[in-house]
Short mmCIF file of C-alpha atoms and ligand atoms in Angstrom, two decimals:
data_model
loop_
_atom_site.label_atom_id
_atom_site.label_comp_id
_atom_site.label_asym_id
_atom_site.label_seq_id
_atom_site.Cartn_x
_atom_site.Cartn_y
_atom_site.Cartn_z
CA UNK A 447 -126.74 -97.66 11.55
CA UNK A 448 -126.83 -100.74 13.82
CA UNK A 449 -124.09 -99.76 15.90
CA UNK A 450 -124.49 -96.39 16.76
CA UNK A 451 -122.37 -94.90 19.85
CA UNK A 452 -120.13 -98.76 20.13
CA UNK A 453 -116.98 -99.31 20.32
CA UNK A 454 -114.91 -101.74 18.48
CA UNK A 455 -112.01 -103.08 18.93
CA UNK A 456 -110.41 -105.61 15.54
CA UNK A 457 -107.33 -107.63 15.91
CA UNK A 458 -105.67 -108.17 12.13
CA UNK A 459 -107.03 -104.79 11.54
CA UNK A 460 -104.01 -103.88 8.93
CA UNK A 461 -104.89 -107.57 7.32
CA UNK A 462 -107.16 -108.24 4.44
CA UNK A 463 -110.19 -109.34 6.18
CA UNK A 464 -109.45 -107.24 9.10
CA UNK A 465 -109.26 -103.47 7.27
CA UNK A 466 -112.23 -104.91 5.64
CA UNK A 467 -114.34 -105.07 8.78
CA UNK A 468 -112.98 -101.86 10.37
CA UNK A 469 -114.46 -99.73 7.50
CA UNK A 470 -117.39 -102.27 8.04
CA UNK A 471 -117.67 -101.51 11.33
CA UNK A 472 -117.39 -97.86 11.15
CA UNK A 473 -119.85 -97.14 7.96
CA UNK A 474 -122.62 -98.71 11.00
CA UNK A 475 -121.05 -96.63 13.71
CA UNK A 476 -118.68 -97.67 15.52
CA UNK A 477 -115.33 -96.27 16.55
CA UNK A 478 -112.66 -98.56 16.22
CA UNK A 479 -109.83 -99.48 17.47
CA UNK A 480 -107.62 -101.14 15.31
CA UNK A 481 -104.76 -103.93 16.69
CA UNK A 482 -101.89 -105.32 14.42
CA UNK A 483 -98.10 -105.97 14.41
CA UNK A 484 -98.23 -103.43 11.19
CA UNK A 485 -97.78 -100.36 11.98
CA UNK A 486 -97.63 -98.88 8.25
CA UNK A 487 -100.80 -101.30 7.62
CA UNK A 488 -102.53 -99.40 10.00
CA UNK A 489 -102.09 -96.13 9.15
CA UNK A 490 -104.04 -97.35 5.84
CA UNK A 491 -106.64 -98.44 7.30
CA UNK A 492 -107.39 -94.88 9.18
CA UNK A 493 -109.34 -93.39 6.14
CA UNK A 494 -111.74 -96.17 5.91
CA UNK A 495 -112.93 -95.74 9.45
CA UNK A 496 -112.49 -91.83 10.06
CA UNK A 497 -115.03 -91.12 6.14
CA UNK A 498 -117.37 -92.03 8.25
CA UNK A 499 -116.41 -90.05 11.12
CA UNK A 500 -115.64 -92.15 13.40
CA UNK A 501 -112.79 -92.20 15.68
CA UNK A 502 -109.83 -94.53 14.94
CA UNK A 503 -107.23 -95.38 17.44
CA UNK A 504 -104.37 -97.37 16.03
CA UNK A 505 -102.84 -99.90 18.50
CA UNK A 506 -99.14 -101.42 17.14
CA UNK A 507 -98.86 -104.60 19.32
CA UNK A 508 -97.56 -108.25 18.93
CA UNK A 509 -100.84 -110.09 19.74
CA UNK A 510 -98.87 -112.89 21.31
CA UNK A 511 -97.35 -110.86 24.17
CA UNK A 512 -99.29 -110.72 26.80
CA UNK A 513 -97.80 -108.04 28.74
CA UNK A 514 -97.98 -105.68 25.25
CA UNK A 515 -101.61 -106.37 24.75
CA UNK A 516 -102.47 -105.58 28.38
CA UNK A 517 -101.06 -102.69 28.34
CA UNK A 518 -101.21 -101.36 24.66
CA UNK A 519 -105.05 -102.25 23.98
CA UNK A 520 -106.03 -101.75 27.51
CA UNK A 521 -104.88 -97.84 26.82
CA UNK A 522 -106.76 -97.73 23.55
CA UNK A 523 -109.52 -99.10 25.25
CA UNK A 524 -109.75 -96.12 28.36
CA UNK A 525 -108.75 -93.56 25.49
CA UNK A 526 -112.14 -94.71 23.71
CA UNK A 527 -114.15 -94.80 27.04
CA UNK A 528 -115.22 -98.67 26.66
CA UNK A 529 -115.35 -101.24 24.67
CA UNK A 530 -118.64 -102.89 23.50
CA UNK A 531 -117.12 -105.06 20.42
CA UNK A 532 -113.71 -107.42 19.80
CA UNK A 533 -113.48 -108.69 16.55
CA UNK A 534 -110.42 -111.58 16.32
CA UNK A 535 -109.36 -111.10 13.47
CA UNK A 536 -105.23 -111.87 13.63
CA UNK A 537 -103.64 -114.78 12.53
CA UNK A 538 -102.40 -116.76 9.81
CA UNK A 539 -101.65 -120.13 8.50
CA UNK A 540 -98.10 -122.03 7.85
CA UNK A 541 -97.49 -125.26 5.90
CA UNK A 542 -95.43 -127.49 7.53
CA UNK A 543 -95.69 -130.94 7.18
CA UNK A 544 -96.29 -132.89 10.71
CA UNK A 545 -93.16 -135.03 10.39
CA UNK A 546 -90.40 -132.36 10.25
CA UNK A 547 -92.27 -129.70 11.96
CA UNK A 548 -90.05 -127.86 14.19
CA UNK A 549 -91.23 -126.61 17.82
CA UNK A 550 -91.15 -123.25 16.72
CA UNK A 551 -93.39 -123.88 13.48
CA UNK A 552 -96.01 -125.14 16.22
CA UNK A 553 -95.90 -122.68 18.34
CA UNK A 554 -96.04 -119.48 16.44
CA UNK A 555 -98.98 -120.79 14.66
CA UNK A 556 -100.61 -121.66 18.41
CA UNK A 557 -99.47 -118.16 19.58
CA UNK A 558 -100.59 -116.41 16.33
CA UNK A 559 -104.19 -117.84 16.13
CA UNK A 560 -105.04 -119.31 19.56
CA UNK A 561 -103.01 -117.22 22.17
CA UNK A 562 -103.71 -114.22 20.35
CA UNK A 563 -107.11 -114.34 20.63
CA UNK A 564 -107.00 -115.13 24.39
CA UNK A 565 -104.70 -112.38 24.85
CA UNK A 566 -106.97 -109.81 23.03
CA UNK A 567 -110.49 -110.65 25.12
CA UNK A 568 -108.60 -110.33 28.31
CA UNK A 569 -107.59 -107.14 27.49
CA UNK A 570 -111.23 -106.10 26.64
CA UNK A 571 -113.29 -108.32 28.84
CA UNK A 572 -113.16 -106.37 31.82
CA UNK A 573 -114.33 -103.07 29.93
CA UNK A 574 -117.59 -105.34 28.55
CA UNK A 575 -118.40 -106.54 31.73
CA UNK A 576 -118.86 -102.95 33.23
CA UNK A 577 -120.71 -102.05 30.15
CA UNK A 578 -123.03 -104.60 30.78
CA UNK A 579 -122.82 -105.36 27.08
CA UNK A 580 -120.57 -107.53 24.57
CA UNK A 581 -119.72 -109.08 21.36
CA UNK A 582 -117.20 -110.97 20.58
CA UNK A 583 -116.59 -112.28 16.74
CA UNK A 584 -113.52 -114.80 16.61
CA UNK A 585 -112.49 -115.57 12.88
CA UNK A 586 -111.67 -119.20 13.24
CA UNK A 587 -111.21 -120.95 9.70
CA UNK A 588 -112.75 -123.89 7.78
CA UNK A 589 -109.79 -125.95 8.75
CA UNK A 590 -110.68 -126.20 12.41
CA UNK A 591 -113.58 -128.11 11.19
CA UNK A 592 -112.18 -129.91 8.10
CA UNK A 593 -108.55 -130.41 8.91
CA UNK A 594 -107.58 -127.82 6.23
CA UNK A 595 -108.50 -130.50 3.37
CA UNK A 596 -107.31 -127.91 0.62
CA UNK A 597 -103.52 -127.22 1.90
CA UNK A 598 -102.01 -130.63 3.42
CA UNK A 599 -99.33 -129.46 6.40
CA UNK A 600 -102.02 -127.37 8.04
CA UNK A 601 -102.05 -129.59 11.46
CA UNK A 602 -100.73 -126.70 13.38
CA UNK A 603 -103.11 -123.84 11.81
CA UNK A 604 -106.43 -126.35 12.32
CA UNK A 605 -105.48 -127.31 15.96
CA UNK A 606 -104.75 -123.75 16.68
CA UNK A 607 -107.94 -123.05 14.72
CA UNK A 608 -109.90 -125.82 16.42
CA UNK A 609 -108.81 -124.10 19.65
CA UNK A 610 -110.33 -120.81 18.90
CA UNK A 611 -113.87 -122.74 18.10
CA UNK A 612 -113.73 -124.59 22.04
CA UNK A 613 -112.99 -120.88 23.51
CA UNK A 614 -115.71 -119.58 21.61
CA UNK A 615 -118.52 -122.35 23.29
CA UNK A 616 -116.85 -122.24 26.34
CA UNK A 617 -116.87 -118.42 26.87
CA UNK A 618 -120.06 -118.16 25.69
CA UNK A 619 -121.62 -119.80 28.51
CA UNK A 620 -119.10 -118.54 31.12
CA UNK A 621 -120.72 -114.94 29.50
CA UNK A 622 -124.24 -115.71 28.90
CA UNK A 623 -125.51 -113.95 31.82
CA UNK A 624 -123.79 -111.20 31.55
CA UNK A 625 -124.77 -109.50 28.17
CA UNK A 626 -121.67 -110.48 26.53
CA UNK A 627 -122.35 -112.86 22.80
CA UNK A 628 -119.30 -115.07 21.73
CA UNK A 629 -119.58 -116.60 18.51
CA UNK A 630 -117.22 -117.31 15.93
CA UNK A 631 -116.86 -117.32 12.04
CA UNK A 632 -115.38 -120.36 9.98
CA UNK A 633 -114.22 -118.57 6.56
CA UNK A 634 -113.22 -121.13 4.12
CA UNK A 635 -111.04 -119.48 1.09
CA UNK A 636 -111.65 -115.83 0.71
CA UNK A 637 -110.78 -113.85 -2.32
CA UNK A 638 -108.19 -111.69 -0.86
CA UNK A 639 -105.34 -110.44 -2.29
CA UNK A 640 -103.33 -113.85 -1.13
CA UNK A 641 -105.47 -115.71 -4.12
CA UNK A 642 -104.36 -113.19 -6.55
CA UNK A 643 -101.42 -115.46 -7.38
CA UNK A 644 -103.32 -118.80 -7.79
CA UNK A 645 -102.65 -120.93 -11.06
CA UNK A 646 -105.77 -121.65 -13.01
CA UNK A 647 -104.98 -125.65 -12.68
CA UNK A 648 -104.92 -124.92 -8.59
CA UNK A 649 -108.37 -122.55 -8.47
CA UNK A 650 -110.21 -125.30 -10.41
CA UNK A 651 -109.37 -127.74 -7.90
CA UNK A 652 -110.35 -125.34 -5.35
CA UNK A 653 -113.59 -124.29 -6.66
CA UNK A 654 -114.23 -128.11 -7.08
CA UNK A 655 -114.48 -128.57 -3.64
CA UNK A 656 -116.83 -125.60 -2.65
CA UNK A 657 -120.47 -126.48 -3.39
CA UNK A 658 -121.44 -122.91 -5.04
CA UNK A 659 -118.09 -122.11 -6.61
CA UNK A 660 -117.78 -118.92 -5.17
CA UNK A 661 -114.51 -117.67 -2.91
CA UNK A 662 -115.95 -116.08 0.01
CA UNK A 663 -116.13 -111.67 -0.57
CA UNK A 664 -114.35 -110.28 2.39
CA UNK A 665 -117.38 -107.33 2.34
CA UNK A 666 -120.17 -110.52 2.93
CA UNK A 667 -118.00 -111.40 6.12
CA UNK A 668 -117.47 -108.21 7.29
CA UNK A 669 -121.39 -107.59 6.91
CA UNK A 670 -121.77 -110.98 9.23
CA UNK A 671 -119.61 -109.56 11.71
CA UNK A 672 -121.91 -106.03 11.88
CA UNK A 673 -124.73 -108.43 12.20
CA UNK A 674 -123.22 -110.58 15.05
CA UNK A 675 -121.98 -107.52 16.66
CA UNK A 676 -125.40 -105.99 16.60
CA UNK A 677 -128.03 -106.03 19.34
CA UNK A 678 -130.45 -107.64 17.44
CA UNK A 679 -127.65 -110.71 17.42
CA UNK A 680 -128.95 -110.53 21.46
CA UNK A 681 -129.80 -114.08 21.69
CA UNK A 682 -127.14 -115.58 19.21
CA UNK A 683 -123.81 -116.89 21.19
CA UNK A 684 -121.58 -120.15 20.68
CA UNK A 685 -122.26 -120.12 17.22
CA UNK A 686 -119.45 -121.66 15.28
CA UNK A 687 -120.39 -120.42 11.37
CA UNK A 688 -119.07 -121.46 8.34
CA UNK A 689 -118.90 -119.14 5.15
CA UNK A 690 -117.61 -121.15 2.87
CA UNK A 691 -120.21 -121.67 -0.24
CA UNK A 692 -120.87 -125.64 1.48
CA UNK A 693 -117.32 -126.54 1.47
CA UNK A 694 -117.43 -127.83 4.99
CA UNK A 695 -121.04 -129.37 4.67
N1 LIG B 1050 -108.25 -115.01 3.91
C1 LIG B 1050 -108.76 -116.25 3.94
O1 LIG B 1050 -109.02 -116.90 2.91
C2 LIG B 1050 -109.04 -116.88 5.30
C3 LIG B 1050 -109.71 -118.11 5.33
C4 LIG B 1050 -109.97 -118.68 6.57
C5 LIG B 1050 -109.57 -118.04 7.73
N2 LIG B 1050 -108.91 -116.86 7.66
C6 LIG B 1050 -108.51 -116.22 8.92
O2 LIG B 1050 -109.02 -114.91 8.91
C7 LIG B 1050 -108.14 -114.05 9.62
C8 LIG B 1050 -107.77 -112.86 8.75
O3 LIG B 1050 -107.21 -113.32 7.54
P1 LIG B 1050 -106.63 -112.32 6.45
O4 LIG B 1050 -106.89 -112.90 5.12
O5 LIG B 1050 -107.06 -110.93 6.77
O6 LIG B 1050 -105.07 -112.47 6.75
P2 LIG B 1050 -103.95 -111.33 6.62
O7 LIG B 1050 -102.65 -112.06 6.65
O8 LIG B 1050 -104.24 -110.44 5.48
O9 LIG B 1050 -104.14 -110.50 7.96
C9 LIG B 1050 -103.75 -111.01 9.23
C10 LIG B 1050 -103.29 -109.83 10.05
O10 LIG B 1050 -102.93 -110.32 11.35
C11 LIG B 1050 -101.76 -109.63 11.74
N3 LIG B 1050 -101.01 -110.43 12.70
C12 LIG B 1050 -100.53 -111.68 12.52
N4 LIG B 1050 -99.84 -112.06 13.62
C13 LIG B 1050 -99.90 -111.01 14.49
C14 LIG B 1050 -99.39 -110.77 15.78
N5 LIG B 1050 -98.63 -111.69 16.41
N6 LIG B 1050 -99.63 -109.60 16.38
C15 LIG B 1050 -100.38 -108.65 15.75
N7 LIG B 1050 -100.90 -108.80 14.52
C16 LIG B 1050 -100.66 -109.97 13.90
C17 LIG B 1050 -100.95 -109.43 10.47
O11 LIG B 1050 -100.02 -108.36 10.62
C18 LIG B 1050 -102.05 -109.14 9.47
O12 LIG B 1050 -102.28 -107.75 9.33
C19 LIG B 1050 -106.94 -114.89 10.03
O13 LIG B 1050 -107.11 -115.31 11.36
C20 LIG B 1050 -107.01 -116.07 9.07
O14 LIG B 1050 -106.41 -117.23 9.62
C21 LIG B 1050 -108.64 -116.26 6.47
#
């Protein structure tokens, strides 16, 4: 139980990663808040955070309003008493192909995975910084480091992606001295249930390209996050970290 008496916060939390690190999160302690546009999502997500008797506070909020997040995650936030964890977990990726891609295609993918995030940890921030403790865990992606080799179109996801892995560094040492971690996990493919639909032809080419052949487990992430999110991750921040079986090596 690394995470006895903390409190959590997850963006994404009705997603596939995201539930997956709430339950995570709670089976080592934490209460958890959980933040997502899905507001059915979320309600199936409570029983995998409240078996282990912790609390669960569901917060129904587009990510990308700024106002909303304030306001909606900031409540959640003095409802739990604190927050000592954010997890940013929301987003998603597009294909688009540079050439015809449409304002809007940019930036929803921008505000989904960049502005969201920025959004999220000023909502929680302040709460951290009168705690005197932090973590933040922001799920970036193997294409902010690759280019998003394995899906061509992916310009707007990777620079949005990209983005999230210069916040990370750049908070880190704004927060260094102040108890508050900021790393950030690369994931390449995951076997979610958004790989359920994959041809054989198009997994073989996609298990070509990762070194040990495995799709990442959402569980092994989630475990990462616990870890990062733990104090024994004290001395751990601006860490940009790929799991992705050696894709990106
Ligand atoms: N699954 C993978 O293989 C993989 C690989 C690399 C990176 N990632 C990244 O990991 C994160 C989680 O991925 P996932 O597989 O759980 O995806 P998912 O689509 O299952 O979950 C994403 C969640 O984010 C929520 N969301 C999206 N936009 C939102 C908004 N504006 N406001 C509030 N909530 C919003 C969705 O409702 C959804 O519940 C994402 O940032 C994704 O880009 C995933």
């Amino acid at each position: 139980m690394r995470l006895t008496g903390r409190r959590a916060v997850v963006t994404g939390a009705a997603g596939a990663l995201g539930s997956v690190i709430c339950g995570a999160l709670a089976a080592d302690g934490a209460d958890v808040i959980g933040a997502d546009l899905d507001r059915s999502g979320l309600d199936t997500v409570e029983s995998a955070v409240t078996a282990h008797g912790r609390r669960w506070i569901p917060a129904a909020v587009d990510l990308t309003d700024f106002d909303a997040v304030q306001d909606t995650v900031g409540r959640a936030v003095k409802d739990l008493g604190g927050a000592d964890i954010l997890v940013n977990s929301a987003g998603g990726g597009a294909v688009s192909f540079f050439h015809e891609m449409t304002y809007e295609t940019w930036t929803t993918q921008v505000d989904r995975n960049l502005t969201s995030v920025f959004n999220a940890t000023r909502a929680v921030l302040p709460a951290m910084l009168e705690g005197g403790f932090g973590r933040i865990v922001n799920i970036s992606s193997v294409a902010a480091i690759g280019g998003g080799r394995l899906v061509r179109g992916a310009t707007a996801y990777a620079a949005a992606k990209a983005g999230v892995v210069g916040l990370t560094k750049a908070l880190a040492i704004e927060l260094a001295e102040q108890g508050v971690t900021v790393n950030c996990i690369a994931p390449g493919a995951q076997a979610t249930g958004a790989r359920d639909n994959d041809t054989p032809e198009w997994r073989e080419s996609l298990l070509a390209q990762i070194p040990t052949r495995l799709l990442g487990e959402p569980e092994h992430l989630a475990e990462t996050v616990v870890f990062l999110s733990s104090a024994a991750a004290v001395n751990i921040t601006g860490v940009i970290l790929p799991l992705d079986g050696g894709h990106s090596i």
